Coordinates of C-alpha atoms in Angstrom, one line a residue:
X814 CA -22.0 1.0 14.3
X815 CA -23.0 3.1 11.3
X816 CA -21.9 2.5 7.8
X817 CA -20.2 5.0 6.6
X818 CA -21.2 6.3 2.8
X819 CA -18.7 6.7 -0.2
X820 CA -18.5 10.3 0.3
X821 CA -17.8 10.1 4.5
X822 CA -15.1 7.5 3.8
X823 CA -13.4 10.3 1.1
X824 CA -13.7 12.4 3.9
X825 CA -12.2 10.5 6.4
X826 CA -9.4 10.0 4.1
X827 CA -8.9 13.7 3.3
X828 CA -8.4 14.4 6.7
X829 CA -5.6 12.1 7.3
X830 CA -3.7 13.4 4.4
X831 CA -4.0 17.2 5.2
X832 CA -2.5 15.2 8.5
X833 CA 0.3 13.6 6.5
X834 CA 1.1 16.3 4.4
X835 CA 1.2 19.5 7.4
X836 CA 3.9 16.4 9.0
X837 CA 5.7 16.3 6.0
X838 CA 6.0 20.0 5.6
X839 CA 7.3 20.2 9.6
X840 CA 10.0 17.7 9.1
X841 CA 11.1 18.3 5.5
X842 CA 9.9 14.9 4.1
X843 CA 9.2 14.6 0.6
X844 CA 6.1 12.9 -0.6
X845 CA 3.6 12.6 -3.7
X846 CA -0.1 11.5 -4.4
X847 CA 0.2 8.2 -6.4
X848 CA -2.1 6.0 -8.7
X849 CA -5.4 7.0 -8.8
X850 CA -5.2 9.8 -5.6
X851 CA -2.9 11.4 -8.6
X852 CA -4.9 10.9 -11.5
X853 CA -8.5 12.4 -9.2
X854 CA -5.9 15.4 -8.7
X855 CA -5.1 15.8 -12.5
X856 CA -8.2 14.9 -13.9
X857 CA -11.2 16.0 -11.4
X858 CA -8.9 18.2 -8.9
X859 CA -9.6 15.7 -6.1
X860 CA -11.1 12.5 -5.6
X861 CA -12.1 10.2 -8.9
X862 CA -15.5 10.5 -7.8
X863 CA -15.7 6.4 -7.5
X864 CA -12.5 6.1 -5.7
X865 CA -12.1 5.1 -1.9
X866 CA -8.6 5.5 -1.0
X867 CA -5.2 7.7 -1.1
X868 CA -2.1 6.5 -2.3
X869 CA 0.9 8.2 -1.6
X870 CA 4.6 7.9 -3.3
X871 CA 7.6 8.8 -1.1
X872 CA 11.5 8.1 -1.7
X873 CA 12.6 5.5 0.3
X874 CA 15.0 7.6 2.6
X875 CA 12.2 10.0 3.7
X876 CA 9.4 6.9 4.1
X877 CA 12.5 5.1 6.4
X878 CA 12.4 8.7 8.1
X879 CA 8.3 9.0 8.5
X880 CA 8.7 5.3 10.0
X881 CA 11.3 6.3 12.8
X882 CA 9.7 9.5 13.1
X883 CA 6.4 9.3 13.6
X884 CA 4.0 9.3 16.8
X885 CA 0.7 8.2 17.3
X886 CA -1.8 9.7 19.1
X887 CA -5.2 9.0 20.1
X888 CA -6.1 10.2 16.6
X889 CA -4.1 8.8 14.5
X890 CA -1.3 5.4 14.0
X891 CA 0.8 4.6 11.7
X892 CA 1.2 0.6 11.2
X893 CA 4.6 -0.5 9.2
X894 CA 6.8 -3.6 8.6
X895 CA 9.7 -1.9 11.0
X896 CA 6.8 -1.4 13.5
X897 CA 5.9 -5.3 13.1
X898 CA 2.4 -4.4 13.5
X899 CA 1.3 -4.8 9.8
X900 CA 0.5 -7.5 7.7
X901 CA 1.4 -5.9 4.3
X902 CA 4.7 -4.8 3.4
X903 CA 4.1 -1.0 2.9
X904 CA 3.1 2.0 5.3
X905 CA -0.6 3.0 6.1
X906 CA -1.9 5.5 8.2
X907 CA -4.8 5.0 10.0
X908 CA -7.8 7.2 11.5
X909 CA -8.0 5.7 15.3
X910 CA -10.8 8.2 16.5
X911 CA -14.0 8.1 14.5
X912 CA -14.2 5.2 12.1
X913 CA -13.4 1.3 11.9
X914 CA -12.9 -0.9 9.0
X915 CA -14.2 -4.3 9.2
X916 CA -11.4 -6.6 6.6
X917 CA -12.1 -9.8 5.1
X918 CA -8.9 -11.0 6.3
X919 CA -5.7 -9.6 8.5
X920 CA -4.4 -6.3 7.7
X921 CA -3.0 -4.8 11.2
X922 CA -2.0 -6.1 14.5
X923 CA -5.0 -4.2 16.2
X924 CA -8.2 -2.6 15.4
X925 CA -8.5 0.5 13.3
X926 CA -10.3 3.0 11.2
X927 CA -10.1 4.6 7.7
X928 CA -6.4 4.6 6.4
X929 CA -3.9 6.0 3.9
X930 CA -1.5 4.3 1.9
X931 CA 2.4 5.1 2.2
X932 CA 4.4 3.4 -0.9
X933 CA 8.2 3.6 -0.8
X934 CA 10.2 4.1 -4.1
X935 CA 13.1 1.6 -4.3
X936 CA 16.1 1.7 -6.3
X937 CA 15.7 -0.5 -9.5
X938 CA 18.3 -1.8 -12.4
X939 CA 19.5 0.5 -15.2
X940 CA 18.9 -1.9 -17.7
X941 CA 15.2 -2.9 -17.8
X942 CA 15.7 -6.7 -19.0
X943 CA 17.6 -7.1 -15.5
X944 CA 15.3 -5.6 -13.6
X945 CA 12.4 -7.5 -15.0
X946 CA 14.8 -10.4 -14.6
X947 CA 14.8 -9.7 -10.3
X948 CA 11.9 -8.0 -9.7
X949 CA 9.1 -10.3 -11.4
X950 CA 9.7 -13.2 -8.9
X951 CA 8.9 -10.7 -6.3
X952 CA 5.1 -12.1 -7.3
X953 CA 5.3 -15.1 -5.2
X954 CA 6.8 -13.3 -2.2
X955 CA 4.4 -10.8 -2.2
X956 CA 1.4 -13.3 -3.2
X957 CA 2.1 -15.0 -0.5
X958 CA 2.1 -12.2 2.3
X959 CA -0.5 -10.2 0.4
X960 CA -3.3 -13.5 0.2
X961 CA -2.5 -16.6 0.9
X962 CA -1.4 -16.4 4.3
X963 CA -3.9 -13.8 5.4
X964 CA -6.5 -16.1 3.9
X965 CA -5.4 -18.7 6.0
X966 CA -4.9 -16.9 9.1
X967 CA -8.5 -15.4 8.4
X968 CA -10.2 -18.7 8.3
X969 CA -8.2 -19.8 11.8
X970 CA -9.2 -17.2 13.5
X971 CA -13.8 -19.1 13.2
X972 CA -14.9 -20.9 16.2
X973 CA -14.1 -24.1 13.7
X974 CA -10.7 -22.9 12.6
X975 CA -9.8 -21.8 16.2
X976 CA -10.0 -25.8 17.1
X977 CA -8.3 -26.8 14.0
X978 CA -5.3 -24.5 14.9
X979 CA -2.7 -26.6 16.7
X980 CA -3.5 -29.2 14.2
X981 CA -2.5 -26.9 11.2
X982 CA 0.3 -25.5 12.9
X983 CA 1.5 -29.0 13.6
X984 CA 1.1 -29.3 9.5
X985 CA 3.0 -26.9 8.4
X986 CA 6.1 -27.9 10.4
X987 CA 6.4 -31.2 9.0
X988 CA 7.0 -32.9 5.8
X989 CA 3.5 -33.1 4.8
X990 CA 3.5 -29.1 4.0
X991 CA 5.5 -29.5 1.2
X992 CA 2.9 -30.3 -0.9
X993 CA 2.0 -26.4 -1.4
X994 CA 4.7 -23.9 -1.6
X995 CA 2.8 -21.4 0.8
X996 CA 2.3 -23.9 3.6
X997 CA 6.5 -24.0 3.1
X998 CA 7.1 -20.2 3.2
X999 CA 5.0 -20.6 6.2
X1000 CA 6.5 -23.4 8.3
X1001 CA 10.0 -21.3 6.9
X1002 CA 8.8 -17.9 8.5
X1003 CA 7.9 -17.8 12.2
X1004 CA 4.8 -15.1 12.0
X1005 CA 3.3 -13.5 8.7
X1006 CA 5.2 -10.7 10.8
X1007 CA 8.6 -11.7 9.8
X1008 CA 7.8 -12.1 6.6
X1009 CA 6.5 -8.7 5.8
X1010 CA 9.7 -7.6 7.5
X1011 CA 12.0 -9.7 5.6
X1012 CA 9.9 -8.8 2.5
X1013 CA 11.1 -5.0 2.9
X1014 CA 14.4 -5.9 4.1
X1015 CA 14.9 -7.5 0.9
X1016 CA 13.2 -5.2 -1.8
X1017 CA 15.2 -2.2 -0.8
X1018 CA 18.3 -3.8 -1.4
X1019 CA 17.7 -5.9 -4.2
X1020 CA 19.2 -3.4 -6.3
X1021 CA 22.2 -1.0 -6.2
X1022 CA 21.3 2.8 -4.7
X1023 CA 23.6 4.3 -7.2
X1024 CA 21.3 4.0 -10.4
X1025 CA 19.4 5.8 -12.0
X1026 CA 16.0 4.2 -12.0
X1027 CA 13.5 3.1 -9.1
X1028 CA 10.2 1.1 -9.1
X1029 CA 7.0 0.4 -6.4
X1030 CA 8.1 -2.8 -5.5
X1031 CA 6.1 -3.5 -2.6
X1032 CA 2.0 -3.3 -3.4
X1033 CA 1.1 -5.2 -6.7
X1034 CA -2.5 -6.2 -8.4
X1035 CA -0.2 -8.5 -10.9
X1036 CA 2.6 -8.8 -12.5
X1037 CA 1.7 -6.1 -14.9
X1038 CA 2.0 -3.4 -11.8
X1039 CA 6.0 -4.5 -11.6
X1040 CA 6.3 -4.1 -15.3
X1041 CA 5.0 -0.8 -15.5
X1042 CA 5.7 0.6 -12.3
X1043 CA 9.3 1.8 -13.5
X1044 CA 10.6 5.1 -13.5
X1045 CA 13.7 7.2 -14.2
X1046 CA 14.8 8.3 -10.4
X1047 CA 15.0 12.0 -11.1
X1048 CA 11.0 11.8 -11.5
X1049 CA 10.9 12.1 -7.9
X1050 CA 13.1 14.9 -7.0
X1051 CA 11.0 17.5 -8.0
X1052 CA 7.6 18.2 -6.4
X1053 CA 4.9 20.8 -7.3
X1054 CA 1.7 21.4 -5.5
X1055 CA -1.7 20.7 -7.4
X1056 CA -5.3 21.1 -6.4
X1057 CA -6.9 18.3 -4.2
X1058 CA -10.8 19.1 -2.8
X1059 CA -10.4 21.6 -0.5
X1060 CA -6.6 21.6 -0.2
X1061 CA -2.9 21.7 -2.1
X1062 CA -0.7 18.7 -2.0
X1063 CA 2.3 17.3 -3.2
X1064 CA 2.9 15.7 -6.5
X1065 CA 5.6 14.9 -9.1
X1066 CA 6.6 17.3 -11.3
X1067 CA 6.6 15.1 -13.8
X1068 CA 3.3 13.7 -13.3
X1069 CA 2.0 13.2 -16.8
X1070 CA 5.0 10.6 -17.8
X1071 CA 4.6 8.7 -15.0
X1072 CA 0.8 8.1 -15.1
X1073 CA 0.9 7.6 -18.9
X1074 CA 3.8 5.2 -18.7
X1075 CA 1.2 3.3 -15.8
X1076 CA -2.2 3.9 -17.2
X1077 CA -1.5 5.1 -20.9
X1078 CA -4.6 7.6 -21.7
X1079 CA -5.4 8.7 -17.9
X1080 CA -7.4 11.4 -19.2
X1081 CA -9.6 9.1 -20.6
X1082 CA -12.2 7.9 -18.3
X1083 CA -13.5 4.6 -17.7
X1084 CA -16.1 2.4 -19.1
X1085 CA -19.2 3.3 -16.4
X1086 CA -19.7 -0.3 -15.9
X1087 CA -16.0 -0.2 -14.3
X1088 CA -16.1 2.7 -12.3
X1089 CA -16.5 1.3 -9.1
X1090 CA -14.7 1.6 -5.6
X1091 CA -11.5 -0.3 -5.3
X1092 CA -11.7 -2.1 -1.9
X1093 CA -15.2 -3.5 -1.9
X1094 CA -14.1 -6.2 0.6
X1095 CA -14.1 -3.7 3.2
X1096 CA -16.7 -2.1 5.4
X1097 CA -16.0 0.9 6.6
X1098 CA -18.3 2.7 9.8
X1099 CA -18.8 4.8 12.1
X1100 CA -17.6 4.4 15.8

């Protein structure tokens, strides 16, 4: 297998979306580039020249619809928490054709190539004090199914940790597990599987669908990402289409307030000694 270069990985990844997006346009589902996939779009009218990855928003009614919705084909797969093949609590979709990523640890229930990220937005608490009140011990949930688990599960899956398995599993079952809260989440849940599932289950209805506020709850670097990841709901009900590469896609109307209330000066860029790809635990290559 070949490694694949920055540029063929950005590529890849454009290809998928002009996938996604011709989808959404056939079966009137509404969805906008997110993070730094929006800010390449605002800033540099496509990718941030460092960045390897697209993130997408979509309200959570039309990413339950993608999820029932969708078919794979020998090109591409979607892999979900409703599907139970994913080990993260959010929608990717994956090129199966050309290209496989190696991961440092579990992501999906089967081999696959280059992906983009789906992120639901969830309804969220009027007042901010009581969301930040539910929605911050979402960390340890999401800690848990986001490393500590698929840490472990990584280092079972070595010649040495294959051996050690029925011991562990034997572990976490009994009293002895208590001694670390995620060997207890563990020996609670039968399969990291359930636990992404129950994970979603829970975030989209932690809070009442009436208001008037919604928030990524499900993909988090820290706790900082649940604090500022809050939004007025009618921020997603309007959608223009903005420059991307080659292409047009999606994205909020009201762009600029939510990347300034995530990023503050997105204009700005980064110090050079930060401007670096975002996933460098992954190799990606060639088929």
């Amino acid at each position: 297998m070949k490694e694949m270069t920055l540029k063929d990985v950005q590529d890849i990844s454009l290809h998928i979306l002009k996938h996604f997006h011709k989808f959404c346009e056939e079966n009137g589902l509404r969805y906008s580039l997110a993070f730094g996939t929006l800010i390449g779009a605002i800033r540099h009218e496509g990718f941030i020249p460092w960045d390897d990855d697209v993130d997408l928003y979509m309200p959570r009614a039309d990413y339950e619809r993608l999820c029932d919705i969708y078919q794979d084909s020998e090109d591409f797969a979607l892999f979900c928490p409703k599907r139970r093949n994913h080990y993260l609590p959010y929608t990717r979709i994956c090129e199966m054709r050309q290209t496989y990523v190696k991961c440092d640890s579990p992501q999906f229930a089967k081999q696959t190539g280059v992906w983009i990220d789906v992120f639901p937005m969830d309804a969220a608490a009027d007042d901010y004090r009581q969301y930040l009140k539910k929605a911050l011990p979402l960390w340890d949930d999401y800690h848990f199914i986001g490393h500590d688990y698929r840490r472990v599960e990584a280092r079972l899956q070595t010649p040495v940790g294959k051996w050690l398995k029925p011991l562990f599993k034997a572990f976490i079952k009994s009293g002895f597990a208590k001694i670390n809260p995620s060997f207890v989440r563990m020996r609670d849940e039968t399969s990291i599987v359930d636990a992404v599932e129950n994970y979603d289950d829970k975030v989209k209805t932690l809070f009442d669908a009436t208001s008037n506020h919604v928030a990524e709850l499900v993909q988090f670097t820290n706790t900082y990402s649940i604090v500022r990841n809050y939004h007025p709901k009618k921020m997603f009900e309007e959608y223009v289409l903005k420059k991307f590469e080659t292409e047009q896609f999606y994205c909020i109307a009201d762009y600029d307030e939510n990347l300034r209330t995530i990023y503050g000066d997105y204009m700005q860029l980064p110090p050079e000694e930060e401007r670096l790809p975002g996933h460098k635990m992954n190799n990606y290559l060639w088929k």
